[in-house]
Coordinates of N, CA and C in Angstrom, one line a residue:
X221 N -12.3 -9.1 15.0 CA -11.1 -8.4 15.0 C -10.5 -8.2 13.6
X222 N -10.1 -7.2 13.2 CA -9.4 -6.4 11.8 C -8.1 -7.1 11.7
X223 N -7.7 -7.8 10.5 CA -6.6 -8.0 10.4 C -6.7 -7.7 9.1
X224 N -4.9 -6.8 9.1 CA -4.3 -7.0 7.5 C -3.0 -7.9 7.4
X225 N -3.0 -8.5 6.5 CA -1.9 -9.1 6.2 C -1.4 -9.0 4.9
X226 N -0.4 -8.8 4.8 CA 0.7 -8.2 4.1 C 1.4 -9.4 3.2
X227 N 1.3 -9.7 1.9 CA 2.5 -10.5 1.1 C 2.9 -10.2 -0.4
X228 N 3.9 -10.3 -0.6 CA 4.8 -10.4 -2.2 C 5.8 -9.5 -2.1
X229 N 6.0 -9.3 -0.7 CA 7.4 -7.9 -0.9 C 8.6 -8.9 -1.1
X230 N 9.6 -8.0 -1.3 CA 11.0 -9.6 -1.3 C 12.4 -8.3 -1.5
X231 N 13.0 -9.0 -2.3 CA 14.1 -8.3 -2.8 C 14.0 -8.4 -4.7
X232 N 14.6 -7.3 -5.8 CA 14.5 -7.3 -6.7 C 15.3 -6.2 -6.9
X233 N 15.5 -6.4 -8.3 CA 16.8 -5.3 -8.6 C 16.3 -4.2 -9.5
X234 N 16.8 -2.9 -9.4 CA 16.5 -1.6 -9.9 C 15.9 -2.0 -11.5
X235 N 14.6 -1.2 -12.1 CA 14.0 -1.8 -13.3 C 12.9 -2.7 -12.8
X236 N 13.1 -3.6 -11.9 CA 12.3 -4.7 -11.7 C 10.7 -4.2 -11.4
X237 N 10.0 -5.0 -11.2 CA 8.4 -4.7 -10.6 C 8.4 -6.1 -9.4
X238 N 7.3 -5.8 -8.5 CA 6.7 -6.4 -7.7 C 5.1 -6.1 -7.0
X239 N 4.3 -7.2 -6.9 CA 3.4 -7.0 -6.7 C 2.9 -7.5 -5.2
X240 N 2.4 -6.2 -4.5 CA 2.1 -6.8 -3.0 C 0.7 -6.8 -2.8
X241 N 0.6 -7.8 -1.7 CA -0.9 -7.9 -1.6 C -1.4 -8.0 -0.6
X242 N -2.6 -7.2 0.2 CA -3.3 -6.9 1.5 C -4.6 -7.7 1.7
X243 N -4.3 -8.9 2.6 CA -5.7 -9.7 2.9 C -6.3 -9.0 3.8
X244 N -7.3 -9.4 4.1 CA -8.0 -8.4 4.8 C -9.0 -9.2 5.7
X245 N -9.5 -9.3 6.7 CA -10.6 -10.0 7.5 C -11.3 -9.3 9.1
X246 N -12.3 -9.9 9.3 CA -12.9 -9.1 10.2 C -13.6 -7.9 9.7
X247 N -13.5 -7.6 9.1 CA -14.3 -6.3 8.4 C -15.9 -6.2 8.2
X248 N -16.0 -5.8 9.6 CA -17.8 -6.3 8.8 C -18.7 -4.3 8.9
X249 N -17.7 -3.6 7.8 CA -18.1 -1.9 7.9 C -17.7 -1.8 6.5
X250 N -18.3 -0.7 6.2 CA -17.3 -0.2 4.9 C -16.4 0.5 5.0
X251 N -16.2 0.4 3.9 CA -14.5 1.0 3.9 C -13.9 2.1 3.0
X252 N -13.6 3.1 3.6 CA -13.6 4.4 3.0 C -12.2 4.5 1.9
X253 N -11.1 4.7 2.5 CA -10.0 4.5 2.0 C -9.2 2.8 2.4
X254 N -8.4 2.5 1.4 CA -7.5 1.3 1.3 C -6.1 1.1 0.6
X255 N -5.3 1.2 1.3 CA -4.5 1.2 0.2 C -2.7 0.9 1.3
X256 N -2.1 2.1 0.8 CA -0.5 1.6 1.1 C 0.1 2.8 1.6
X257 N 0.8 2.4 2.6 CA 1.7 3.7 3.2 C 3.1 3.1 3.2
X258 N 4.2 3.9 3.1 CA 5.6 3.1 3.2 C 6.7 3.9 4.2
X259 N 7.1 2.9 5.0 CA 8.6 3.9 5.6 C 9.9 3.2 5.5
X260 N 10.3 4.4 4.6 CA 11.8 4.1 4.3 C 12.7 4.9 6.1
X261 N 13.6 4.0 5.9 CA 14.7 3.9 6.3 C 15.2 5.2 7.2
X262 N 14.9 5.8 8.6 CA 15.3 7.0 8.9 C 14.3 7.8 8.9
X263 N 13.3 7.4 8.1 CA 11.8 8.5 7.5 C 10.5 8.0 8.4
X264 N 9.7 9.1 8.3 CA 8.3 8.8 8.6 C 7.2 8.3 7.8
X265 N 6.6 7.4 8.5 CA 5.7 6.5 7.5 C 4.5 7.8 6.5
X266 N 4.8 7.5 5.3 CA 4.2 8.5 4.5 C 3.4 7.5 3.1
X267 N 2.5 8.4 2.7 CA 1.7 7.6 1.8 C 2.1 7.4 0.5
X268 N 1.8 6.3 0.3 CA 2.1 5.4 -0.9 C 1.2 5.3 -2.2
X269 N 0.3 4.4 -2.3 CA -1.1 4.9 -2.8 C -2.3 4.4 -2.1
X270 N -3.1 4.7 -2.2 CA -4.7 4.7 -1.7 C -5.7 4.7 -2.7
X271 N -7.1 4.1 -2.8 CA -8.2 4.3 -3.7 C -9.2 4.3 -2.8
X272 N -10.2 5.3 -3.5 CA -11.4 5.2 -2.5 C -12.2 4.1 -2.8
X273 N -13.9 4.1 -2.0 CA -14.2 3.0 -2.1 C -15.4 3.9 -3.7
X274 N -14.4 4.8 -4.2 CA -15.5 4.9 -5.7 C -14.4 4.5 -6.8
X275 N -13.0 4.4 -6.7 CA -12.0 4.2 -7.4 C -11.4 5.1 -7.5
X276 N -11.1 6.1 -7.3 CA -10.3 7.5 -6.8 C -9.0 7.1 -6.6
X277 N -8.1 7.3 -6.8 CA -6.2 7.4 -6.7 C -5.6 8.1 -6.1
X278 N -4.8 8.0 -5.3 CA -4.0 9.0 -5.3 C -2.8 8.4 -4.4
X279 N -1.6 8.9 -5.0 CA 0.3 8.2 -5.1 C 0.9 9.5 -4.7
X280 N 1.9 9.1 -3.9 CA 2.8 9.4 -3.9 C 3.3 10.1 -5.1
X281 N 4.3 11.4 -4.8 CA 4.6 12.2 -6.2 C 5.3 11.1 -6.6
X282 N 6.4 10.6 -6.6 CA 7.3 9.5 -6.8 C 6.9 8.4 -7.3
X283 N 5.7 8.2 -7.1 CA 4.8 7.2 -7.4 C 3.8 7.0 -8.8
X284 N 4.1 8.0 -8.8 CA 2.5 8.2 -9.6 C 2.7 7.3 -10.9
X285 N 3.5 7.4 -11.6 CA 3.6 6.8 -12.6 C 3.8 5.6 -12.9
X286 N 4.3 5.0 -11.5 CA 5.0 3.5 -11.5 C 4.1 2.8 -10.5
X287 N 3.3 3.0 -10.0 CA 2.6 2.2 -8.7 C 1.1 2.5 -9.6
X288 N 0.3 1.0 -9.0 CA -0.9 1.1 -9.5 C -1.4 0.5 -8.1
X289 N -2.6 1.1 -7.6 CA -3.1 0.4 -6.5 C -4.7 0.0 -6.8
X290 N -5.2 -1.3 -7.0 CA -6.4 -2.0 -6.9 C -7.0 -3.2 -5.6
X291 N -7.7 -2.6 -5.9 CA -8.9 -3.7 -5.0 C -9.7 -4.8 -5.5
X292 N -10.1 -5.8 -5.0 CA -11.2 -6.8 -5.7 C -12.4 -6.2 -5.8
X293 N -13.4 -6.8 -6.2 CA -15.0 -6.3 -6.1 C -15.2 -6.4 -4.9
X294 N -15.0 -7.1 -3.9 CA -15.4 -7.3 -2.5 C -14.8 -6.0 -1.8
X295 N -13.9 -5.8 -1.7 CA -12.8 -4.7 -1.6 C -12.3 -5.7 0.0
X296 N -12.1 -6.6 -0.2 CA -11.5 -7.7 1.2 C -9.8 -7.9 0.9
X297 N -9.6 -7.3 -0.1 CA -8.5 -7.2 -0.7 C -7.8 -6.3 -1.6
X298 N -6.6 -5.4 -1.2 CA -5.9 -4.7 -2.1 C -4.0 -4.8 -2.6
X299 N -4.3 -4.5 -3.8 CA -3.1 -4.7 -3.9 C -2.3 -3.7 -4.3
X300 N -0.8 -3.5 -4.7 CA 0.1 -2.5 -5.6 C 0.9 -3.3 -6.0
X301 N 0.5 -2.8 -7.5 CA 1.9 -3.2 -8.9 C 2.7 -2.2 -8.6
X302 N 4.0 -2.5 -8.5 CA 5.3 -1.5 -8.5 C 5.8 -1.7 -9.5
X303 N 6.0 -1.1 -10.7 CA 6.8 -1.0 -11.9 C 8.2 -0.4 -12.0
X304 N 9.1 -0.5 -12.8 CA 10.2 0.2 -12.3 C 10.3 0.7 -11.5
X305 N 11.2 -0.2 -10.4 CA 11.2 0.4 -9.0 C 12.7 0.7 -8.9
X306 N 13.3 1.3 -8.0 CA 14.4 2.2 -8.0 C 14.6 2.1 -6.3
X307 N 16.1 2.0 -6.0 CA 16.6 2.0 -4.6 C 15.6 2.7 -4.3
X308 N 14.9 4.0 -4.1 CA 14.5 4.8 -3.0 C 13.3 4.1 -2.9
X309 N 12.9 3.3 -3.5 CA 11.5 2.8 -3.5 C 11.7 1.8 -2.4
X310 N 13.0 1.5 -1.8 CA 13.5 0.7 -0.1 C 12.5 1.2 0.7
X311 N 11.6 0.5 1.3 CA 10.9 0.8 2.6 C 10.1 -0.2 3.2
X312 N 9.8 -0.4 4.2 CA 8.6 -1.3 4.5 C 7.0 -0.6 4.0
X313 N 6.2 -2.0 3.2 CA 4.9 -0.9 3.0 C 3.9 -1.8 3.8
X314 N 3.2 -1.0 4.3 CA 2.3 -1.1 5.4 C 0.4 -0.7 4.8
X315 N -0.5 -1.8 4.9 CA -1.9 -2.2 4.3 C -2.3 -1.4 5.3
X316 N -3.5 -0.5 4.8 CA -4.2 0.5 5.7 C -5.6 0.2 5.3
X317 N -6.0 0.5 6.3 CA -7.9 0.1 6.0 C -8.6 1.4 6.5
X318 N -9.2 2.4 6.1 CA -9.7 3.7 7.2 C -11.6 2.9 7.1
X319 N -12.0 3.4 7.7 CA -13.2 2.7 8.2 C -14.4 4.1 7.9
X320 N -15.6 4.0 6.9 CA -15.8 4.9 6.5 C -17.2 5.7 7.0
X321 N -17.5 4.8 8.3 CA -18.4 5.5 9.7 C -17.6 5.9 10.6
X322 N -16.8 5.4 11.1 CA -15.8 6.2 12.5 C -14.8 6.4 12.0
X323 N -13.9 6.6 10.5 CA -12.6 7.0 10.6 C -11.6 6.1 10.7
X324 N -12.0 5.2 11.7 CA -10.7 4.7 12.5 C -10.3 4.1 11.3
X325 N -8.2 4.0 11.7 CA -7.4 3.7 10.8 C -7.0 1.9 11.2
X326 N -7.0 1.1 10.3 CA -6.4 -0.2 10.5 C -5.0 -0.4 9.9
X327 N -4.3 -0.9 10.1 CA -2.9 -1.2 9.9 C -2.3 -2.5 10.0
X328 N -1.4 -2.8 8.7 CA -1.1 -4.2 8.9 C 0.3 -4.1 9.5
X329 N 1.1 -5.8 8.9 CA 2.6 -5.2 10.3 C 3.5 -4.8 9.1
X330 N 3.4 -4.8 8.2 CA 4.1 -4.3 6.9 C 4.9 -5.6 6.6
X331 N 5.6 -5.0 5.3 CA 6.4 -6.0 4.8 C 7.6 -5.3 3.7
X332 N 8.7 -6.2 4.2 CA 9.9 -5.6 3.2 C 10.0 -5.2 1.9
X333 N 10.4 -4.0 1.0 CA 10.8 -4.2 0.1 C 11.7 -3.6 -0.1
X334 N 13.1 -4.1 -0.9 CA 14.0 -3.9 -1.1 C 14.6 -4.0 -2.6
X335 N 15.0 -2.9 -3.0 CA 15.8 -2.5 -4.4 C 17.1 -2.4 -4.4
X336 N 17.6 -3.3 -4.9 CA 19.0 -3.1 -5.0 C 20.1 -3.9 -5.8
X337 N 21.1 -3.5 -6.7 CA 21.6 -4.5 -7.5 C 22.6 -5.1 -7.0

């Protein structure tokens, strides 16, 4: 069974950074994309950042400059640096695993983050 699990979200104040991190287990396929989706408040869960399994990027327009998303060598694990993060950066972010023979999407239960002074 696929589990993600989700930790380092919290609270921090506008300027700040935080770094979250996606454990990962059961995985016994490769893994196409990994990375982060977030839903703020009211909104629909939309993407965050992702890397392929060649090191490929790709963020959020809002993102791009301030978020770094990596994996270990195993890729059993990913994470995102948030750098200067700013109220709208408020959402729960949610660890995604796509599976790179059938597609299928995995999903963790997310985790808080909140900006605010």
């Amino acid at each position: 069974q696929v589990q993600l699990v989700e930790s380092g979200g919290g609270s921090v104040q506008p300027g700040g950074s935080l770094r979250l991190s996606c454990a990962t287990s059961g995985i016994d396929f490769r893994t196409n994309l990994m990375g982060w989706y977030r839903r703020r408040e009211g909104k629909q869960r939309e993407l965050a950042a992702v890397i392929t399994a060649t090191g490929n990027t790709r963020y959020a327009y809002d993102a791009k400059d301030r978020f770094t998303v990596t994996t270990d060598t195993a890729r059993t694990m990913v994470f995102l640096q948030m750098d200067r993060l700013t109220p709208e950066d408020t959402a729960v972010y949610i660890c995604n695993v796509v599976s790179a023979g059938s597609g299928n999407n995995y999903w963790g239960q997310g985790i808080q983050v909140t900006v605010s002074s």
